[in-house]
Amino acid sequence: MEVAYRLDVESHQNDNGVTYNWIELLAYLACKNGGNFKNFKQEDLTNLLFCLENGQKMEDLTKDLKYYAYYYESYQAVLGGFVGNYSIEVTDADDNKAFEPKYGLKAFLPIAKNYSFSHYDDFGNSRSYGFKRTHLGNDLMGSIGTPVIAVESGTIEHLGWNQYGGWRIGIRSFDGKRYYYYAHLRKDHPYVNGLEEGMTVKAGDVIGYLGMTGYSIKENVNNINVPHLHFGMQLIFDESQVDSPNEIWIDVYQIIEFLKKNRSEVYLSNKDTKDYFRKYDFMEDSLTE
């Protein structure tokens, strides 16, 4: 993922006329290794880049690859909103602010910059509260009050109490394919002031604060043993999958590792409400369409 991402971004920064799409690269390589990147061979990527640099088209190179469309749709569903054009606020030596256009990673780690956390791959582990079930996310261990960040721009679909997740937020990406779930937020002040269902949030915005709420029918109860953010991603190919036995949740451990390179810096914006705000504003085309 890291190699494909770097090739994509670098190709958009040079002037040789050949640009790569990291999702296409990943889908092609998945066909070559049976979807298991432990079987990745550098020669497959080298040969692909050689063909593309010499004028061959991806559609021609993949027309006989039986599962290319399957892998492309899958990776597009997971990563489709992560890389592209955006503008970030910059400040010059005279403290003048402006927006600088960029191309690259426009998704953010769900933990704010300069705040420590730890995690391990706990997807699929057993959970027993309420009923025996599997853990469908990644727990990011941190300190209570750590600002929680919107990974991708989207619309708030769910806000409020859930007996399993405590105070939680559910955000749907603008293309409708990804549903981000942030749970166990802080007691008493879980969300940034003014947050409501139906609102649009930008990637990198502060949306709430890490806590340990949940595992209770009664609202605003700390029944989680260790403060952490439960972060999950659901893929939605069809609306019939929402709130049904056909939900698709994915292991986001490697995504968290990947997003460590892009963290949103925050500051205390309101001493009365103790709310934090992002330091540098952000814009992308999907926010103005």
CSV table of C-alpha atoms in Angstrom, one decimal:
chain,number,residue,atom,x,y,z
A,1,MET,CA,0.0,0.0,0.0
A,2,GLU,CA,2.8,2.4,0.9
A,3,VAL,CA,4.7,1.7,-2.3
A,4,ALA,CA,1.6,2.1,-4.5
A,5,TYR,CA,0.7,5.3,-2.7
A,6,ARG,CA,4.2,6.8,-3.2
A,7,LEU,CA,4.3,5.9,-6.9
A,8,ASP,CA,0.9,7.6,-7.4
A,9,VAL,CA,1.9,10.8,-5.6
A,10,GLU,CA,5.3,11.1,-7.2
A,11,SER,CA,3.8,10.5,-10.7
A,12,HIS,CA,1.5,13.4,-10.2
A,13,GLN,CA,4.4,15.6,-9.2
A,14,ASN,CA,6.7,15.0,-12.2
A,15,ASP,CA,6.4,16.1,-15.8
A,16,ASN,CA,6.9,12.9,-17.8
A,17,GLY,CA,3.2,12.6,-18.7
A,18,VAL,CA,2.6,9.2,-17.0
A,19,THR,CA,0.5,9.1,-13.9
A,20,TYR,CA,-0.4,6.1,-11.8
A,21,ASN,CA,-3.5,5.3,-9.8
A,22,TRP,CA,-2.5,3.5,-6.7
A,23,ILE,CA,-5.8,1.6,-6.5
A,24,GLU,CA,-5.2,0.3,-10.1
A,25,LEU,CA,-1.7,-0.7,-9.1
A,26,LEU,CA,-3.0,-2.6,-6.0
A,27,ALA,CA,-5.7,-4.4,-8.0
A,28,TYR,CA,-3.3,-5.5,-10.7
A,29,LEU,CA,-0.8,-6.8,-8.1
A,30,ALA,CA,-3.6,-8.5,-6.2
A,31,CYS,CA,-4.4,-10.5,-9.4
A,32,LYS,CA,-0.7,-11.6,-9.5
A,33,ASN,CA,-0.5,-12.7,-5.9
A,34,GLY,CA,-4.0,-14.1,-5.4
A,35,GLY,CA,-5.0,-11.2,-3.1
A,36,ASN,CA,-2.2,-12.1,-0.6
A,37,PHE,CA,0.5,-9.4,-0.6
A,38,LYS,CA,2.8,-11.7,1.4
A,39,ASN,CA,3.3,-13.3,-2.1
A,40,PHE,CA,4.2,-9.9,-3.6
A,41,LYS,CA,7.0,-10.1,-6.2
A,42,GLN,CA,8.9,-6.9,-7.1
A,43,GLU,CA,9.2,-8.0,-10.7
A,44,ASP,CA,5.5,-7.9,-11.2
A,45,LEU,CA,5.4,-4.2,-10.2
A,46,THR,CA,8.6,-3.4,-12.2
A,47,ASN,CA,7.1,-5.0,-15.3
A,48,LEU,CA,3.8,-3.2,-14.9
A,49,LEU,CA,5.5,0.2,-14.5
A,50,PHE,CA,7.7,-0.5,-17.5
A,51,CYS,CA,4.6,-1.2,-19.7
A,52,LEU,CA,2.8,1.9,-18.4
A,53,GLU,CA,5.8,4.1,-19.0
A,54,ASN,CA,6.1,2.8,-22.6
A,55,GLY,CA,2.5,3.8,-23.5
A,56,GLN,CA,0.5,0.7,-22.7
A,57,LYS,CA,-2.9,1.3,-21.0
A,58,MET,CA,-4.1,-0.3,-17.8
A,59,GLU,CA,-7.3,-1.5,-19.5
A,60,ASP,CA,-5.2,-3.4,-22.0
A,61,LEU,CA,-2.9,-4.9,-19.4
A,62,THR,CA,-5.8,-6.1,-17.3
A,63,LYS,CA,-8.3,-7.3,-19.9
A,64,ASP,CA,-7.3,-10.9,-19.5
A,65,LEU,CA,-7.0,-10.8,-15.7
A,66,LYS,CA,-10.1,-12.5,-14.5
A,67,TYR,CA,-10.4,-10.9,-11.0
A,68,TYR,CA,-9.1,-7.5,-11.8
A,69,ALA,CA,-12.6,-5.8,-11.7
A,70,TYR,CA,-13.3,-7.6,-8.4
A,71,TYR,CA,-10.1,-6.4,-6.7
A,72,TYR,CA,-10.4,-2.9,-8.2
A,73,GLU,CA,-14.0,-2.5,-6.8
A,74,SER,CA,-12.9,-3.8,-3.4
A,75,TYR,CA,-9.9,-1.5,-3.0
A,76,GLN,CA,-11.8,1.4,-4.4
A,77,ALA,CA,-14.5,0.9,-1.8
A,78,VAL,CA,-11.9,0.9,1.0
A,79,LEU,CA,-9.4,3.5,-0.2
A,80,GLY,CA,-11.4,5.6,-2.8
A,81,GLY,CA,-11.5,8.7,-0.7
A,82,PHE,CA,-7.9,8.7,0.6
A,83,VAL,CA,-5.9,10.2,-2.2
A,84,GLY,CA,-6.5,13.1,-4.5
A,85,ASN,CA,-6.5,16.9,-4.9
A,86,TYR,CA,-7.1,19.1,-1.9
A,87,SER,CA,-6.0,22.5,-0.5
A,88,ILE,CA,-4.5,23.0,2.9
A,89,GLU,CA,-4.3,26.3,4.8
A,90,VAL,CA,-0.7,27.7,5.1
A,91,THR,CA,0.7,30.7,6.9
A,92,ASP,CA,3.6,32.7,5.7
A,93,ALA,CA,6.3,34.6,7.8
A,94,ASP,CA,3.9,37.6,8.1
A,95,ASP,CA,1.1,35.4,9.5
A,96,ASN,CA,-0.9,35.8,6.3
A,97,LYS,CA,-3.1,32.8,5.5
A,98,ALA,CA,-3.8,31.2,2.2
A,99,PHE,CA,-4.9,27.9,0.7
A,100,GLU,CA,-2.2,25.9,-1.1
A,101,PRO,CA,-3.3,23.2,-3.6
A,102,LYS,CA,-1.8,19.8,-3.2
A,103,TYR,CA,-2.2,16.2,-4.4
A,104,GLY,CA,-1.7,13.3,-2.0
A,105,LEU,CA,-3.1,11.8,1.1
A,106,LYS,CA,-6.3,13.6,2.2
A,107,ALA,CA,-7.4,11.2,4.9
A,108,PHE,CA,-6.2,11.7,8.5
A,109,LEU,CA,-5.4,9.5,11.4
A,110,PRO,CA,-8.3,9.4,13.9
A,111,ILE,CA,-6.0,10.6,16.7
A,112,ALA,CA,-4.9,14.2,16.7
A,113,LYS,CA,-1.2,15.2,16.1
A,114,ASN,CA,1.0,15.3,19.2
A,115,TYR,CA,-1.2,12.9,21.1
A,116,SER,CA,0.2,9.4,21.9
A,117,PHE,CA,-1.7,6.2,21.4
A,118,SER,CA,-1.0,2.5,21.0
A,119,HIS,CA,-2.9,-0.3,19.2
A,120,TYR,CA,-2.6,-3.8,18.0
A,121,ASP,CA,-4.5,-5.9,15.5
A,122,ASP,CA,-7.5,-7.0,17.6
A,123,PHE,CA,-10.0,-7.4,14.8
A,124,GLY,CA,-12.1,-10.5,15.3
A,125,ASN,CA,-11.3,-10.9,19.0
A,126,SER,CA,-14.1,-12.2,21.2
A,127,ARG,CA,-16.4,-9.8,23.0
A,128,SER,CA,-19.0,-11.0,25.6
A,129,TYR,CA,-21.1,-8.0,26.7
A,130,GLY,CA,-24.7,-8.5,25.7
A,131,PHE,CA,-24.0,-11.6,23.7
A,132,LYS,CA,-20.9,-13.4,22.4
A,133,ARG,CA,-19.6,-11.7,19.3
A,134,THR,CA,-16.5,-10.6,17.5
A,135,HIS,CA,-14.7,-7.3,17.7
A,136,LEU,CA,-15.3,-5.4,14.4
A,137,GLY,CA,-12.8,-2.6,14.7
A,138,ASN,CA,-9.4,-1.5,16.0
A,139,ASP,CA,-9.0,-0.1,19.6
A,140,LEU,CA,-6.6,2.9,19.9
A,141,MET,CA,-5.5,3.2,23.5
A,142,GLY,CA,-5.0,6.7,24.7
A,143,SER,CA,-5.7,9.3,27.4
A,144,ILE,CA,-9.2,10.5,28.2
A,145,GLY,CA,-9.9,13.8,26.4
A,146,THR,CA,-7.6,13.1,23.4
A,147,PRO,CA,-9.1,14.9,20.4
A,148,VAL,CA,-10.7,12.4,17.9
A,149,ILE,CA,-10.4,13.3,14.2
A,150,ALA,CA,-12.6,12.7,11.2
A,151,VAL,CA,-10.6,10.4,9.0
A,152,GLU,CA,-12.5,11.4,5.8
A,153,SER,CA,-14.9,14.2,4.9
A,154,GLY,CA,-18.5,13.0,5.0
A,155,THR,CA,-22.0,13.3,6.6
A,156,ILE,CA,-22.8,12.5,10.2
A,157,GLU,CA,-25.4,9.7,10.2
A,158,HIS,CA,-25.4,8.7,13.8
A,159,LEU,CA,-24.7,10.6,17.0
A,160,GLY,CA,-25.7,9.6,20.5
A,161,TRP,CA,-25.7,6.7,22.9
A,162,ASN,CA,-25.3,3.1,22.0
A,163,GLN,CA,-25.1,0.6,24.9
A,164,TYR,CA,-22.2,-1.2,23.2
A,165,GLY,CA,-20.2,1.8,21.9
A,166,GLY,CA,-21.3,4.3,24.5
A,167,TRP,CA,-21.2,7.9,23.1
A,168,ARG,CA,-20.4,7.3,19.4
A,169,ILE,CA,-20.3,9.0,16.0
A,170,GLY,CA,-21.1,7.4,12.6
A,171,ILE,CA,-19.9,9.3,9.5
A,172,ARG,CA,-20.6,8.2,5.9
A,173,SER,CA,-18.2,9.2,3.1
A,174,PHE,CA,-19.7,11.3,0.3
A,175,ASP,CA,-19.5,8.4,-2.2
A,176,GLY,CA,-21.6,6.3,0.3
A,177,LYS,CA,-19.1,3.4,0.3
A,178,ARG,CA,-17.5,3.9,3.7
A,179,TYR,CA,-19.1,4.2,7.1
A,180,TYR,CA,-16.7,5.3,9.9
A,181,TYR,CA,-17.6,4.4,13.5
A,182,TYR,CA,-16.0,6.2,16.4
A,183,ALA,CA,-17.0,4.8,19.8
A,184,HIS,CA,-16.5,5.0,23.6
A,185,LEU,CA,-16.2,8.8,23.6
A,186,ARG,CA,-15.7,10.8,26.7
A,187,LYS,CA,-18.3,11.0,29.5
A,188,ASP,CA,-20.1,14.3,29.9
A,189,HIS,CA,-18.5,16.0,26.9
A,190,PRO,CA,-18.1,13.4,24.2
A,191,TYR,CA,-18.5,15.6,21.1
A,192,VAL,CA,-17.3,19.0,19.8
A,193,ASN,CA,-19.9,21.6,20.7
A,194,GLY,CA,-22.5,22.0,18.0
A,195,LEU,CA,-22.1,18.6,16.3
A,196,GLU,CA,-25.4,17.3,15.0
A,197,GLU,CA,-26.7,14.4,12.8
A,198,GLY,CA,-26.9,15.5,9.1
A,199,MET,CA,-23.9,17.9,9.4
A,200,THR,CA,-21.0,17.7,7.0
A,201,VAL,CA,-17.5,17.3,8.5
A,202,LYS,CA,-14.2,17.8,6.8
A,203,ALA,CA,-11.3,15.3,6.9
A,204,GLY,CA,-9.1,16.4,9.8
A,205,ASP,CA,-11.8,18.1,11.8
A,206,VAL,CA,-12.0,17.4,15.6
A,207,ILE,CA,-15.3,15.6,16.1
A,208,GLY,CA,-15.0,14.4,19.7
A,209,TYR,CA,-12.9,13.2,22.6
A,210,LEU,CA,-11.5,9.8,23.6
A,211,GLY,CA,-13.1,8.2,26.6
A,212,MET,CA,-14.3,4.9,28.1
A,213,THR,CA,-18.1,5.0,27.9
A,214,GLY,CA,-20.3,2.1,27.0
A,215,TYR,CA,-21.5,-1.4,28.0
A,216,SER,CA,-24.5,0.0,29.6
A,217,ILE,CA,-28.2,0.6,28.8
A,218,LYS,CA,-28.0,3.7,31.0
A,219,GLU,CA,-26.5,6.7,29.2
A,220,ASN,CA,-23.2,8.4,30.1
A,221,VAL,CA,-21.7,5.5,32.0
A,222,ASN,CA,-18.0,4.5,32.0
A,223,ASN,CA,-18.1,0.7,31.9
A,224,ILE,CA,-15.1,0.2,29.6
A,225,ASN,CA,-12.0,-0.8,31.6
A,226,VAL,CA,-9.4,1.0,29.6
A,227,PRO,CA,-9.7,4.4,27.9
A,228,HIS,CA,-9.6,4.0,24.1
A,229,LEU,CA,-11.2,4.9,20.8
A,230,HIS,CA,-12.9,2.0,19.0
A,231,PHE,CA,-12.5,2.8,15.3
A,232,GLY,CA,-14.3,0.8,12.7
A,233,MET,CA,-14.9,1.0,8.9
A,234,GLN,CA,-18.0,-0.6,7.3
A,235,LEU,CA,-18.1,-1.1,3.5
A,236,ILE,CA,-21.5,-0.5,1.9
A,237,PHE,CA,-22.0,-1.7,-1.6
A,238,ASP,CA,-25.8,-1.7,-1.3
A,239,GLU,CA,-28.0,0.1,1.2
A,240,SER,CA,-29.7,-3.3,2.1
A,241,GLN,CA,-26.4,-4.1,3.9
A,242,VAL,CA,-27.0,-1.3,6.5
A,243,ASP,CA,-28.2,-2.6,9.9
A,244,SER,CA,-28.5,-6.1,8.6
A,245,PRO,CA,-26.7,-9.5,9.0
A,246,ASN,CA,-24.9,-8.6,5.7
A,247,GLU,CA,-22.8,-5.8,7.1
A,248,ILE,CA,-19.1,-5.8,6.0
A,249,TRP,CA,-16.6,-4.6,8.5
A,250,ILE,CA,-12.9,-4.7,7.7
A,251,ASP,CA,-9.7,-5.0,9.6
A,252,VAL,CA,-8.4,-1.4,9.8
A,253,TYR,CA,-5.1,-2.1,11.6
A,254,GLN,CA,-2.9,-1.5,8.5
A,255,ILE,CA,-5.0,1.5,7.5
A,256,ILE,CA,-4.3,3.1,10.9
A,257,GLU,CA,-0.6,2.4,10.4
A,258,PHE,CA,-0.7,4.0,6.9
A,259,LEU,CA,-2.6,7.1,8.2
A,260,LYS,CA,0.1,7.8,10.8
A,261,LYS,CA,1.8,9.9,8.1
A,262,ASN,CA,-1.1,12.4,8.1
A,263,ARG,CA,-2.2,13.7,11.4
A,264,SER,CA,-4.3,16.8,12.1
A,265,GLU,CA,-2.8,19.4,14.4
A,266,VAL,CA,-5.2,20.9,16.9
A,267,TYR,CA,-5.4,23.7,19.5
A,268,LEU,CA,-7.8,24.6,22.4
A,269,SER,CA,-10.3,26.9,20.7
A,270,ASN,CA,-12.7,27.5,23.5
A,271,LYS,CA,-11.7,27.5,27.2
A,272,ASP,CA,-15.3,27.6,28.4
A,273,THR,CA,-16.4,24.5,26.5
A,274,LYS,CA,-12.9,23.0,26.5
A,275,ASP,CA,-13.3,22.3,22.8
A,276,TYR,CA,-10.4,21.8,20.4
A,277,PHE,CA,-10.2,22.9,16.7
A,278,ARG,CA,-8.0,22.0,13.8
A,279,LYS,CA,-5.0,24.3,13.3
A,280,TYR,CA,-5.0,24.3,9.5
A,281,ASP,CA,-8.2,24.4,7.5
A,282,PHE,CA,-8.8,22.0,4.6
A,283,MET,CA,-10.8,22.0,1.4
A,284,GLU,CA,-11.5,19.4,-1.3
A,285,ASP,CA,-13.8,19.3,-4.3
A,286,SER,CA,-16.3,17.0,-2.7
A,287,LEU,CA,-17.0,19.7,-0.1
A,288,THR,CA,-18.2,22.2,-2.7
A,289,GLU,CA,-20.1,19.9,-5.1
